[in-house]
Short mmCIF file of C-alpha atoms and ligand atoms in Angstrom, two decimals:
data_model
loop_
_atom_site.label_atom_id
_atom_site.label_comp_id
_atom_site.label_asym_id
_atom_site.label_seq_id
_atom_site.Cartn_x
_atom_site.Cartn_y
_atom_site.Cartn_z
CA UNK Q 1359 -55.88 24.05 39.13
CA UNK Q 1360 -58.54 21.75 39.14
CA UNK Q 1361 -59.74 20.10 35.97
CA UNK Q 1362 -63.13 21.83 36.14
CA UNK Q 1363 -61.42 25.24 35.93
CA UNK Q 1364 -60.91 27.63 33.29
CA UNK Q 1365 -58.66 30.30 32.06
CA UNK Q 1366 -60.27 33.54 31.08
CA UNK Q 1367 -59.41 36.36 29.08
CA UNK Q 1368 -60.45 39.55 29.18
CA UNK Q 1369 -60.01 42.38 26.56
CA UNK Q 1370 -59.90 46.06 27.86
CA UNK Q 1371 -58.54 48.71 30.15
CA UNK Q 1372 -61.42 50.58 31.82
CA UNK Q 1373 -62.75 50.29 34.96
CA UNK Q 1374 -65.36 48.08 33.52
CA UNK Q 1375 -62.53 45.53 32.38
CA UNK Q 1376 -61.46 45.98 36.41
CA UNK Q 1377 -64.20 45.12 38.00
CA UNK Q 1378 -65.14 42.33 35.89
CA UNK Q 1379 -61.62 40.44 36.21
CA UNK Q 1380 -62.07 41.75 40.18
CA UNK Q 1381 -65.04 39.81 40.04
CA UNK Q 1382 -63.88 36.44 38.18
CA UNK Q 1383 -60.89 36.44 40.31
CA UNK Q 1384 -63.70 35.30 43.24
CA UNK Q 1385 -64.88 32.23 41.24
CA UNK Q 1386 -63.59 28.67 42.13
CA UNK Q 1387 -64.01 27.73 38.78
CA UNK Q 1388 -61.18 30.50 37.05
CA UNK Q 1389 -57.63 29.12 37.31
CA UNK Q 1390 -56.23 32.43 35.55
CA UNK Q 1391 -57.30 35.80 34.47
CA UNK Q 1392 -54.84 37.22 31.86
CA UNK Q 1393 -56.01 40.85 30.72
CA UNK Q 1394 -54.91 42.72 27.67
CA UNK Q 1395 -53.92 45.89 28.06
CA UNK Q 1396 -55.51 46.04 31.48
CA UNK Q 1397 -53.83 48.99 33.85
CA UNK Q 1398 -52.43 49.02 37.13
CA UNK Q 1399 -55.19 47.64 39.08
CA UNK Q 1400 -55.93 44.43 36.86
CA UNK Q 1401 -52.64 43.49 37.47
CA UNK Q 1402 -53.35 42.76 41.16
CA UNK Q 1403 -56.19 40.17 39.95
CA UNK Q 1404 -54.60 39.17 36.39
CA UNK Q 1405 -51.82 38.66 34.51
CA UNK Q 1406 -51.22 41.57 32.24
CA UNK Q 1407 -50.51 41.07 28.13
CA UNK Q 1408 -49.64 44.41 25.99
CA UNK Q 1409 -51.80 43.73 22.71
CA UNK Q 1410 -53.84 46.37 22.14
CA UNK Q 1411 -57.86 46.16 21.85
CA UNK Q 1412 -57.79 46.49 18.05
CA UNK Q 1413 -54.78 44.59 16.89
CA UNK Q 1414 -57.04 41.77 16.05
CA UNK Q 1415 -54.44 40.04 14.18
CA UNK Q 1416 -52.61 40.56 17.47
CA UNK Q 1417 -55.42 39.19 20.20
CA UNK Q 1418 -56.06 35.95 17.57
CA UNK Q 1419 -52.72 35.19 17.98
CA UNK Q 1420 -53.05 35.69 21.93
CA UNK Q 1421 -56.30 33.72 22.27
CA UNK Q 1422 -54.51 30.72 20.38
CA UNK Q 1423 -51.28 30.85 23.07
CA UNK Q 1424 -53.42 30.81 25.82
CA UNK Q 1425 -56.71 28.56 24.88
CA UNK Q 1426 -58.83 30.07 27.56
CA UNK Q 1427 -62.11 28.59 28.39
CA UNK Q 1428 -63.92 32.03 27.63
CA UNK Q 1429 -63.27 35.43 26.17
CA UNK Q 1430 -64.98 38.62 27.65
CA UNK Q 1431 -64.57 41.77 25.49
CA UNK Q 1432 -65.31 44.96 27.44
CA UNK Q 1433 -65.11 47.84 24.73
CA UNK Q 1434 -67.12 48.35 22.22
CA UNK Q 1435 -64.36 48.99 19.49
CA UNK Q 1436 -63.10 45.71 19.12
CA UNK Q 1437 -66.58 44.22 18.71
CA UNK Q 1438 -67.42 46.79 16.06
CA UNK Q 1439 -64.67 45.55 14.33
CA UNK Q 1440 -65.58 42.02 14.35
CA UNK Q 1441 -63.62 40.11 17.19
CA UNK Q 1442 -66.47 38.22 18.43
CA UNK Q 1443 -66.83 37.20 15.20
CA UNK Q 1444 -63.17 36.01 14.58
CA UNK Q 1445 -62.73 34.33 17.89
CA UNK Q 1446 -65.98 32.50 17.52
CA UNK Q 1447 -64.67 31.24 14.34
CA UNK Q 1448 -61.73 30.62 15.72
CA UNK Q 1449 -63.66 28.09 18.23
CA UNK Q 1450 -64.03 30.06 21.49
CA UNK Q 1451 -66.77 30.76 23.69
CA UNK Q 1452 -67.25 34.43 23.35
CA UNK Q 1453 -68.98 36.51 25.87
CA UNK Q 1454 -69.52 39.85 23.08
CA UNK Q 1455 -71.65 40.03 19.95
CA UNK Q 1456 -70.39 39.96 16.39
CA UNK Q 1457 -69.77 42.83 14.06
CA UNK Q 1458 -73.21 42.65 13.05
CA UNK Q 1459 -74.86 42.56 17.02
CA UNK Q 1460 -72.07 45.72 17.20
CA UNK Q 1461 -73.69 48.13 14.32
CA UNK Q 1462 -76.40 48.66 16.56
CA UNK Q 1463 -73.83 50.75 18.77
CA UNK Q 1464 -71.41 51.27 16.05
CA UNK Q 1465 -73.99 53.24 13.64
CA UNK Q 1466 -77.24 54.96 14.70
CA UNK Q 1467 -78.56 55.38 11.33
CA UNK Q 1468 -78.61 51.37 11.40
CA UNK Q 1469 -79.98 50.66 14.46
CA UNK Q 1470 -82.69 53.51 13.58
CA UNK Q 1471 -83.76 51.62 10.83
CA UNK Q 1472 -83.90 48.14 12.70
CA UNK Q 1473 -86.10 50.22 15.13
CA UNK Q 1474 -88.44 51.75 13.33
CA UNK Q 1475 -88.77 48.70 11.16
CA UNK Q 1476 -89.02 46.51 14.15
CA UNK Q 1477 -91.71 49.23 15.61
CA UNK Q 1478 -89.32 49.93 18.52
CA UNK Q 1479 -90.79 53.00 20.34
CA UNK Q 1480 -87.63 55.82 19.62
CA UNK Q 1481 -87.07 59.45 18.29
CA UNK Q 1482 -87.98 60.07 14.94
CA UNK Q 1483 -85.20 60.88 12.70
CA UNK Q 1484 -83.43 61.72 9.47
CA UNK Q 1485 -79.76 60.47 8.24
CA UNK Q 1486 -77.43 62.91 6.27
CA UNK Q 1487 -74.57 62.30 4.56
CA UNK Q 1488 -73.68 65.49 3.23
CA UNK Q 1489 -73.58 68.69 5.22
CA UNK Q 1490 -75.73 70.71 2.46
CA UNK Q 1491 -78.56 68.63 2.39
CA UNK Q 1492 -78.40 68.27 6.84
CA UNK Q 1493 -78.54 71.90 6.58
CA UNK Q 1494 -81.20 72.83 4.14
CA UNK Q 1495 -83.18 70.47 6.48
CA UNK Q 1496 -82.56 72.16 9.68
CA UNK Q 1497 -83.84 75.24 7.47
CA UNK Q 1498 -87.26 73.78 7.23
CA UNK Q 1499 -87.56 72.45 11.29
CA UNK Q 1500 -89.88 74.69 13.17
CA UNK Q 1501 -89.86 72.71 16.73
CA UNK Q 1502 -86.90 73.43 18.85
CA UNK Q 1503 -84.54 71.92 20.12
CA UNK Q 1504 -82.95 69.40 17.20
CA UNK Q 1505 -80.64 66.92 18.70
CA UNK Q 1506 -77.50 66.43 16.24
CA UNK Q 1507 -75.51 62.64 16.30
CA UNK Q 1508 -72.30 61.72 14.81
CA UNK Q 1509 -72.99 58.48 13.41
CA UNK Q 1510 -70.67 56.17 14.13
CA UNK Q 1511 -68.48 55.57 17.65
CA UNK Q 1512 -67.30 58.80 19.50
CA UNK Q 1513 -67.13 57.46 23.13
CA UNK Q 1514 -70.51 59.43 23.83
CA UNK Q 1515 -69.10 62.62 23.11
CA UNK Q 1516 -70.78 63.33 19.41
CA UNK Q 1517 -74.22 64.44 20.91
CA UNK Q 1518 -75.36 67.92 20.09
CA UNK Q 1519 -78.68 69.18 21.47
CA UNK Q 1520 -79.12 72.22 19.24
CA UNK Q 1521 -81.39 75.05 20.39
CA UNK Q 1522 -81.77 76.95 17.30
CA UNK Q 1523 -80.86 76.83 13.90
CA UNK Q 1524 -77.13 78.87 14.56
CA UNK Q 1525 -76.08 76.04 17.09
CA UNK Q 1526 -77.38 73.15 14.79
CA UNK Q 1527 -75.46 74.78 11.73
CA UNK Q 1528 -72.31 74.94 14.01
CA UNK Q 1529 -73.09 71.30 14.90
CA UNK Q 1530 -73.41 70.48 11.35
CA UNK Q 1531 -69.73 71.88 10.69
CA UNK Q 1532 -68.02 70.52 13.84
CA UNK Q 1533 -68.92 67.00 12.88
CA UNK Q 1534 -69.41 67.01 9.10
CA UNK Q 1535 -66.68 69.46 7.86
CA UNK Q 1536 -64.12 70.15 10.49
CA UNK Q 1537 -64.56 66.15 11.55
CA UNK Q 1538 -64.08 66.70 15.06
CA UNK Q 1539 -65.15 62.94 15.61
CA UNK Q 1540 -62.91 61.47 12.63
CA UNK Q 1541 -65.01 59.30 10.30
CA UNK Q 1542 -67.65 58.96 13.09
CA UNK Q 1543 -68.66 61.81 11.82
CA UNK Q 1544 -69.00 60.86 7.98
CA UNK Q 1545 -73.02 60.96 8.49
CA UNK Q 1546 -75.06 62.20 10.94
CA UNK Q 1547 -78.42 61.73 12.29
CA UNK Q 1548 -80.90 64.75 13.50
CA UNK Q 1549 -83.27 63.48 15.79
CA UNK Q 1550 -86.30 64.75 17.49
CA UNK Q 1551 -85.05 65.98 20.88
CA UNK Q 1552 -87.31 63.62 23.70
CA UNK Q 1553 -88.36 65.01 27.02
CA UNK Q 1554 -88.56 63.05 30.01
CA UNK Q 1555 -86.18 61.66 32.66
CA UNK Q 1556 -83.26 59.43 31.42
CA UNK Q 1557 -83.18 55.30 32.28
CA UNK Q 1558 -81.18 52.46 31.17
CA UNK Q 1559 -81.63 49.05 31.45
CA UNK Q 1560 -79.22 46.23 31.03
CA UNK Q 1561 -79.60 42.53 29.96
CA UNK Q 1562 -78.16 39.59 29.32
CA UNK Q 1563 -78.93 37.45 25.95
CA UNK Q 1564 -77.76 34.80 24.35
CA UNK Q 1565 -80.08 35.50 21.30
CA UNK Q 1566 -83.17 33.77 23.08
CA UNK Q 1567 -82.86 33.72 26.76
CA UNK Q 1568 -82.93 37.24 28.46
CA UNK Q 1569 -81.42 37.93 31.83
CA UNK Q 1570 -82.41 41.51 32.94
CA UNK Q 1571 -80.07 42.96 35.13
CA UNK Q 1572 -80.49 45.48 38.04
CA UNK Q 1573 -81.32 49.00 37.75
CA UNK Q 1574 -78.29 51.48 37.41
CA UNK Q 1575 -78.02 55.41 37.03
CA UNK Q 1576 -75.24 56.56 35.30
CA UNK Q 1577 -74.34 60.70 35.83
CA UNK Q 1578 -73.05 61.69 32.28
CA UNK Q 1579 -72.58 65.19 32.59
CA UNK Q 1580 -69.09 66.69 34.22
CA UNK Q 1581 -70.57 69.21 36.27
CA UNK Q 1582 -72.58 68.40 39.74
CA UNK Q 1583 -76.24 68.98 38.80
CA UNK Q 1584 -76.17 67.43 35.72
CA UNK Q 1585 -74.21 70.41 33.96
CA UNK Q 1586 -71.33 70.97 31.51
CA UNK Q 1587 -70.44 68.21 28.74
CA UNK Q 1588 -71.13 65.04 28.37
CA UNK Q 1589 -68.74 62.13 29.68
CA UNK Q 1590 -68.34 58.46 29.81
CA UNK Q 1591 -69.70 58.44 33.06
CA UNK Q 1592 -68.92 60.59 36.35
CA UNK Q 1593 -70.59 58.22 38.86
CA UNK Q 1594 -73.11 55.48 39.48
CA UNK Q 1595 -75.81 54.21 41.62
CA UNK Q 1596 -77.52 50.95 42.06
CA UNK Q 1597 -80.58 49.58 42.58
CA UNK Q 1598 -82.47 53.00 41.41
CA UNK Q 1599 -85.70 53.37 43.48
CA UNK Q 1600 -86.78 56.19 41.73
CA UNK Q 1601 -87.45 53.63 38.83
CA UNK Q 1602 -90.28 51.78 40.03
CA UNK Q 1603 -91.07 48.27 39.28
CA UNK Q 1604 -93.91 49.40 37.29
CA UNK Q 1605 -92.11 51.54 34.69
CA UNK Q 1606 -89.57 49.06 34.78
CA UNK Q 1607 -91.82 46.08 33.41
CA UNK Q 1608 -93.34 48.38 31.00
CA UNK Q 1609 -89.31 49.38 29.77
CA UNK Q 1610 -89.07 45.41 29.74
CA UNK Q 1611 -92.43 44.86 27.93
CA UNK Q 1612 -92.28 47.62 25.29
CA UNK Q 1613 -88.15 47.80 24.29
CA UNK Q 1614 -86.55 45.26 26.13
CA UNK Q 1615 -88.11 41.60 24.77
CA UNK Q 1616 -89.34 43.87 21.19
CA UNK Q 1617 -85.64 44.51 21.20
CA UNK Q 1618 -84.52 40.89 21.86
CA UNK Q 1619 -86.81 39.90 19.19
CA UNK Q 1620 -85.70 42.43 16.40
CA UNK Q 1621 -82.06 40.49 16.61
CA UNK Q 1622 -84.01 36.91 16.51
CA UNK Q 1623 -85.98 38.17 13.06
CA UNK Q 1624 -82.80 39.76 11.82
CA UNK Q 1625 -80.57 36.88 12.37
CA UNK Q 1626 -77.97 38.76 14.34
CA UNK Q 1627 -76.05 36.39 16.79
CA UNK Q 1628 -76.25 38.10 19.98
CA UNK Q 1629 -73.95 36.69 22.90
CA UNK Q 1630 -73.19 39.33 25.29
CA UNK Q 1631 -75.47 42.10 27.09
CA UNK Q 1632 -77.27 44.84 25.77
CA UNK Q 1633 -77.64 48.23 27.08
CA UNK Q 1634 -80.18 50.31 25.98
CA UNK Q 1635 -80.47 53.86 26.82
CA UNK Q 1636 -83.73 55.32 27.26
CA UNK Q 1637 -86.31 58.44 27.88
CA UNK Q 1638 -89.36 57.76 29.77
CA UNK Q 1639 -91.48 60.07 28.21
CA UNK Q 1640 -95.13 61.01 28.92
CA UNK Q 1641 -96.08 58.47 25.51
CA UNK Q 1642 -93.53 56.16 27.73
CA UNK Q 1643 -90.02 54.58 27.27
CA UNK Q 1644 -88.82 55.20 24.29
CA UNK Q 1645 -84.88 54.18 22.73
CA UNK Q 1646 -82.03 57.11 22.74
CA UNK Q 1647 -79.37 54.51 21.67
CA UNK Q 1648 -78.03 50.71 21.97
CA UNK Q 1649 -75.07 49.92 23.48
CA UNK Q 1650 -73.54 46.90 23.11
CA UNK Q 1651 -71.37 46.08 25.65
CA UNK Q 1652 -71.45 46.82 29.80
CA UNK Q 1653 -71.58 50.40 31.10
CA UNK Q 1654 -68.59 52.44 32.51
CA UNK Q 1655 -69.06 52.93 35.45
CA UNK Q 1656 -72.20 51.08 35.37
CA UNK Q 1657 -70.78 47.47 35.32
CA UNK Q 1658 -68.57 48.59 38.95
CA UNK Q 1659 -72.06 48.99 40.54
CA UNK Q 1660 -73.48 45.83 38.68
CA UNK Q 1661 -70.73 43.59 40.31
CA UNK Q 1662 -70.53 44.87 43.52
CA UNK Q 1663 -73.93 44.05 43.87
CA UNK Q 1664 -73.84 40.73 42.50
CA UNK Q 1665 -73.99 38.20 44.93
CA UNK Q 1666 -73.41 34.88 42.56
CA UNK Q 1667 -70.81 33.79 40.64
CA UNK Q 1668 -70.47 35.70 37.54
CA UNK Q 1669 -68.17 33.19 35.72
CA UNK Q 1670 -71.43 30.64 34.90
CA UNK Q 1671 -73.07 33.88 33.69
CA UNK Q 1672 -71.05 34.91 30.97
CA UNK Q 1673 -69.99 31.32 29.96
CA UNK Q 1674 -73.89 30.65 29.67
CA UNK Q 1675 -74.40 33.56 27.53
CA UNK Q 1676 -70.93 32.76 25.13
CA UNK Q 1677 -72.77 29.04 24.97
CA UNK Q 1678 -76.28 30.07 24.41
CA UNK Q 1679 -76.76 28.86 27.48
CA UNK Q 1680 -78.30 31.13 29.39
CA UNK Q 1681 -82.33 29.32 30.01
CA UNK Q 1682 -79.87 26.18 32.64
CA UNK Q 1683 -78.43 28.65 34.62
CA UNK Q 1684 -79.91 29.64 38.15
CA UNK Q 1685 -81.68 33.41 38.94
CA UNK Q 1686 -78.65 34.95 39.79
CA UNK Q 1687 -78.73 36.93 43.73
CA UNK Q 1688 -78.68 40.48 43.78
CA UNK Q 1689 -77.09 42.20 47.30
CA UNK Q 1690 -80.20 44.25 48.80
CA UNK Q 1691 -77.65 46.94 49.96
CA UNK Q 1692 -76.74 50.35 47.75
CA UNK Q 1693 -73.41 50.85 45.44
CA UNK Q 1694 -72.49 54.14 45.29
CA UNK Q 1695 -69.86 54.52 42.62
CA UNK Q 1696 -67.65 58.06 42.51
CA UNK Q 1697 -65.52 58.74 39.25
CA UNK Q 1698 -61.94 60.08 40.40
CA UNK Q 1699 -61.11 61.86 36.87
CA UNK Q 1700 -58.39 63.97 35.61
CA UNK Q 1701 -57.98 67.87 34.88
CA UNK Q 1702 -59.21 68.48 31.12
CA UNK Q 1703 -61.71 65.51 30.79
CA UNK Q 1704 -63.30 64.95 29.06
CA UNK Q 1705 -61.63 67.28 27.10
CA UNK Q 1706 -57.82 66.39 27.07
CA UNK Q 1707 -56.68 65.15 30.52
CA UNK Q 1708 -53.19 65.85 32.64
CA UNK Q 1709 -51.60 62.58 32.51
CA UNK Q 1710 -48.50 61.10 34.21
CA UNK Q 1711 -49.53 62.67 37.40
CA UNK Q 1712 -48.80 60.19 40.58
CA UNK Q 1713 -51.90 58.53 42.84
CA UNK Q 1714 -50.89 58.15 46.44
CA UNK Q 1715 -53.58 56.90 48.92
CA UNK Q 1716 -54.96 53.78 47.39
CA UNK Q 1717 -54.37 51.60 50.19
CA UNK Q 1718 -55.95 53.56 53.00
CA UNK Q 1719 -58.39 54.19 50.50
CA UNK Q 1720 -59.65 50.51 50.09
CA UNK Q 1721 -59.48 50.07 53.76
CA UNK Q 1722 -62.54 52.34 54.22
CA UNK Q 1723 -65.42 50.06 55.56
CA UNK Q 1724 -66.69 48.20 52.67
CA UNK Q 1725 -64.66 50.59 50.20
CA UNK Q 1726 -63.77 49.06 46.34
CA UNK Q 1727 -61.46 51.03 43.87
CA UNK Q 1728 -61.66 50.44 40.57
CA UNK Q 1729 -58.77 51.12 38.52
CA UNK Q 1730 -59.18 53.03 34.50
CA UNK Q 1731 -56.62 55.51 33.45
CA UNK Q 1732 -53.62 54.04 35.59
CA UNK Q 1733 -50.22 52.57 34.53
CA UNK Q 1734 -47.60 51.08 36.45
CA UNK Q 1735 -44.01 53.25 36.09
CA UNK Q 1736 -40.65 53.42 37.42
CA UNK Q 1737 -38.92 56.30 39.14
CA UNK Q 1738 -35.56 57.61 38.48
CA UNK Q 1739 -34.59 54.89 41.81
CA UNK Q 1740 -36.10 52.19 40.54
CA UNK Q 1741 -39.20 52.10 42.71
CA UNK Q 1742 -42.62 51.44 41.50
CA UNK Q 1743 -45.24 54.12 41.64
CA UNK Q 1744 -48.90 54.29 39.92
CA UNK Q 1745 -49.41 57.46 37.88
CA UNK Q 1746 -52.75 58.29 35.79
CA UNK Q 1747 -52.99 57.81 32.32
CA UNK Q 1748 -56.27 58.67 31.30
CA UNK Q 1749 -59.30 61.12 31.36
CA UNK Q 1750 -61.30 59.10 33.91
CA UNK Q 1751 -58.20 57.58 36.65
CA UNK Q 1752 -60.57 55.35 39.10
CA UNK Q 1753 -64.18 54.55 39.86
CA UNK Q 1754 -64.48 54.72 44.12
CA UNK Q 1755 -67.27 52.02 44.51
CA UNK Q 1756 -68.72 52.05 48.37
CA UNK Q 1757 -71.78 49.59 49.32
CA UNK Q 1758 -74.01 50.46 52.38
CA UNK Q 1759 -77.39 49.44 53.68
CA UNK Q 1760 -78.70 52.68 53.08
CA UNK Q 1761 -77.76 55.26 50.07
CA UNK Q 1762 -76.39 58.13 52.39
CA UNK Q 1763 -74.05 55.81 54.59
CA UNK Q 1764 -72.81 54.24 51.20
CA UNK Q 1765 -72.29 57.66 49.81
CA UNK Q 1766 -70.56 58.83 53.06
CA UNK Q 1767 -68.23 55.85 52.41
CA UNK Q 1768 -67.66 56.59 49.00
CA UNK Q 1769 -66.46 60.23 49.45
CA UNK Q 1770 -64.42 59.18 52.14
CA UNK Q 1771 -62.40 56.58 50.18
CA UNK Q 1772 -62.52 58.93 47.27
CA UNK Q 1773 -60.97 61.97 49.46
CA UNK Q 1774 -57.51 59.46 50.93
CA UNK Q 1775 -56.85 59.37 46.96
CA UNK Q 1776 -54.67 62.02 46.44
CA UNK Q 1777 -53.13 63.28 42.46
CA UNK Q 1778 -52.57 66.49 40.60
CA UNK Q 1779 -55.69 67.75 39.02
CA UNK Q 1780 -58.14 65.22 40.50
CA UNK Q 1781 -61.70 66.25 40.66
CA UNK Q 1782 -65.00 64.37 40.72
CA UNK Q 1783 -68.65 65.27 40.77
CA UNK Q 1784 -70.39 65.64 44.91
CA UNK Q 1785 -73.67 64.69 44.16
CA UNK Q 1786 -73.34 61.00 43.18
CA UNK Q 1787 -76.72 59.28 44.61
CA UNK Q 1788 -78.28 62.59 45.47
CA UNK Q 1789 -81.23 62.32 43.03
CA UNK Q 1790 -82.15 59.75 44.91
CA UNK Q 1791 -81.92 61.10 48.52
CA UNK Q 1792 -84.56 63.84 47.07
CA UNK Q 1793 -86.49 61.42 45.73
CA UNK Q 1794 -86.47 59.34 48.64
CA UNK Q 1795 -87.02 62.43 51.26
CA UNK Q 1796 -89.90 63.62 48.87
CA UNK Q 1797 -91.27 59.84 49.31
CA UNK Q 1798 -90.92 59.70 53.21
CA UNK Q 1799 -92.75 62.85 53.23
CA UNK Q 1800 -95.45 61.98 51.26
CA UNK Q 1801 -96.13 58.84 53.17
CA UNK Q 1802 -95.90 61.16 56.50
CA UNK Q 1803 -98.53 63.41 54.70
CA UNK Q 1804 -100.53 60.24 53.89
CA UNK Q 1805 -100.59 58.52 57.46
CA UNK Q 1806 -101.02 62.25 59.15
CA UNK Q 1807 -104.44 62.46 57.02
P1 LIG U 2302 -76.24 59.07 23.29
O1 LIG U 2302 -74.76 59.16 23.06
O2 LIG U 2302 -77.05 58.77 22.07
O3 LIG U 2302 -76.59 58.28 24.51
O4 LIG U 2302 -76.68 60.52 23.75
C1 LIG U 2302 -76.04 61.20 24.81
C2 LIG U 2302 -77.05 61.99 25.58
O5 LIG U 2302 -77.69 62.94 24.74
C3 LIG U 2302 -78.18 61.15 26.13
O6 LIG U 2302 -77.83 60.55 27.33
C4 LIG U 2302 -79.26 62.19 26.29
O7 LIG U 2302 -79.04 62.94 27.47
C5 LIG U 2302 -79.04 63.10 25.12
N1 LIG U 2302 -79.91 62.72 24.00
C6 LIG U 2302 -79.62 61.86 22.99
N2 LIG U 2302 -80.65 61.77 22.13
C7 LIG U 2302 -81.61 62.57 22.60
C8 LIG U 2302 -82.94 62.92 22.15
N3 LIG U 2302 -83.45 62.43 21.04
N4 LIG U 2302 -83.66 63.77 22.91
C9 LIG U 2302 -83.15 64.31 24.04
N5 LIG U 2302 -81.91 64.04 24.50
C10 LIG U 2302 -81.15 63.19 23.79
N1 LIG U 2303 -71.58 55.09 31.26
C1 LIG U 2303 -72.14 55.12 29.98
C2 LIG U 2303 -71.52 54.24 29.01
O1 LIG U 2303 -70.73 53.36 29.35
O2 LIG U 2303 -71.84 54.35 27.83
#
């Protein structure tokens, strides 16, 4: 360890939480990763502790054992409770917002009302906090479909797009009076349902500086095609050509630095990256939600692609230092990103099931796998074996010059990974191959004339 070098903690279990540490583990100036809870794969990069990401009490008490030189929280839990917050207090540098920077995830109806008093282009909208009055609303809306949100934080599972009145009454009951998403579901919001195609942008702020990131697309649905229920995320691609610079600049121009400036008139202390989710309609971009936090499996994508150190990143941005530090380098080739998830999910998922393959599958040409829903067990003979232990297991992340030789890579990793129940989506990257055939044709069309 050299005098320069830090020790960095990291707070989270996802695949998210694995790349990043995968990541930090690259940087000359990190003498030690420790990870808490972390899951099979962090361990190979970090040193594993057992608090969990909401015993704050608990990670206070870790933070103060091990004095790292920066803290990087990865869920969005913990910062809705206020850890940023308490560690900053506590006289670390934080890479995460406070509670405060967190309601804009944490509660729609809040950041709704920052929006719209902020003028942030975004669906119109009503909060409820009682199921009568939510219903005798619905009652009165003639335009169909109604789009039906849980409040608070239900891992992007309490969105209902309601196509009549029947559905948003059932809606209503799921959330409000069975409580299928606990006390997420105290209040709702019913939104104007936005047509368009779906974007999201990510950047970096310290509260004045913004870094924008590059373009990622997310695949939320289960199903290939974009069908079935929503999920945390079934795959990932990166950059996103089908965005062009043009729209991009205008998301930038119109949400992105009107969004930066919201939190600079509303005091909120914002050190960590925000993710805002978006519809680019024909009246252009407008806001479907904040996020607080990196994406999952977004952020595997992200760092694969990231050429420079990420360590001076996120210290810059826990310091509010992000205008000294150099453009970061972005790799010019595609990530393709496959989700290897469990039966059930993202309902409830088979767990305890062993993963064989995971060596021959990171020995596929240029082949990453991220670890999520793992854990480290013992047989009955004392050997070690990884089993899965969660809805989404692994993120397969393959990089490539060109999107179908990255994809071919990806599936190929993906398919050495063998466990009971695993399943994934086939069309990871595809949108973009039709977008990009549809392009080469066009040009052919245009240089033909
Ligand atoms: P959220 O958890 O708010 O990101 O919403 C989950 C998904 O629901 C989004 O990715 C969209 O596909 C869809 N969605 C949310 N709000 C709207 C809306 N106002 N109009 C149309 N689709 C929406
Ligand atoms: N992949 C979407 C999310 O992390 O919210």
């Amino acid at each position: 360890m050299t005098s320069d070098q830090i020790k960095v903690l990291v707070i989270g279990s996802g695949g998210r939480e694995h790349a990043l540490c995968w990541k930090m583990a690259q940087s000359p100036l990190v003498s030690e990763i420790v990870c808490t809870p972390g899951n099979a794969g962090i361990a190979d990069v970090a040193k594993l502790e057992k608090v969990a990401v909401t015993d704050l009490p608990g990670l206070l008490k870790l933070a103060n054992e091990l004095q790292p030189g920066l803290i990087v929280i990865g869920p969005e839990d913990p910062l809705a409770l206020g850890l940023g917050d308490q560690l900053r207090d506590a006289g670390f540098k934080v890479f995460g917002p406070g509670a405060e920077g967190a309601k804009l995830e944490a509660s729609k109806a809040f950041s709704k009302e920052l929006m719209d008093r902020h003028r942030i282009p975004t669906a119109s909208s009503r909060s409820f906090d009682r199921s009568g009055q939510a219903k005798g609303y619905l009652e009165g809306c003639t335009a169909w479909p109604q789009v039906i949100k849980a409040d608070g934080l239900a891992a992007g599972k309490g969105v209902y797009i309601c196509a009549d009145l029947a559905e948003a009454k059932l809606a209503v009951d799921a959330i409000m009076e069975e409580g299928r998403h606990g006390t997420a579901g105290a209040s709702i919001l019913i939104e104007e349902f936005l047509e368009g195609d779906e974007a999201s942008v990510f950047a970096l702020t310290d509260g004045e500086t913004v870094l924008v990131l590059e373009p990622v697309q997310d695949h939320k649905q289960v199903g290939d095609g974009d069908v079935g229920p929503n999920t945390g995320g079934m795959g990932v691609y990166s950059p996103v050509p089908e965005l062009s610079k043009r729209i991009y600049k205008q998301i930038e121009q119109h949400v992105l630095l009107p969004s930066i400036h919201m939190l600079r008139r509303e005091k909120i202390d914002f050190r960590g990256v925000l993710f805002i989710g978006l519809m680019l309609t024909e009246g252009g971009p407008r806001v479907i939600e904040y996020n607080v936090r990196f994406g999952d499996p977004e952020c595997q994508a992200l760092v694969r692609r990231l050429k420079s150190d990420i360590v001076p990143i996120l210290l810059a941005t826990a310091d509010a230092k992000l205008s000294e530090i150099d453009t970061p380098e972005w790799e010019n080739q595609t990530c393709i990103g496959v989700v290897a998830a469990a039966d059930g999910y993202p309902g409830s998922p088979r767990k305890g099931d062993r993963i064989d393959g995971l060596e021959a599958a990171g020995r596929v040409d240029s082949a990453v796998v991220f670890h999520a829903g793992t854990k480290l067990t013992r047989t009955l003979d004392g050997d070690e074996e990884i089993v899965t232990s969660g809805g989404r297991v692994l993120t397969v992340t393959a990089m490539a010059k060109d999107s179908e030789e990255a994809r071919k890579r990806a599936y190929e990793s993906y398919d050495k990974i063998k466990f009971a129940g695993k399943f994934c989506r086939r069309d990871i990257g595809r949108r973009r191959e039709a977008r990009e055939a549809t392009d080469a044709r066009s040009r052919e069309a245009t240089s033909g004339a």
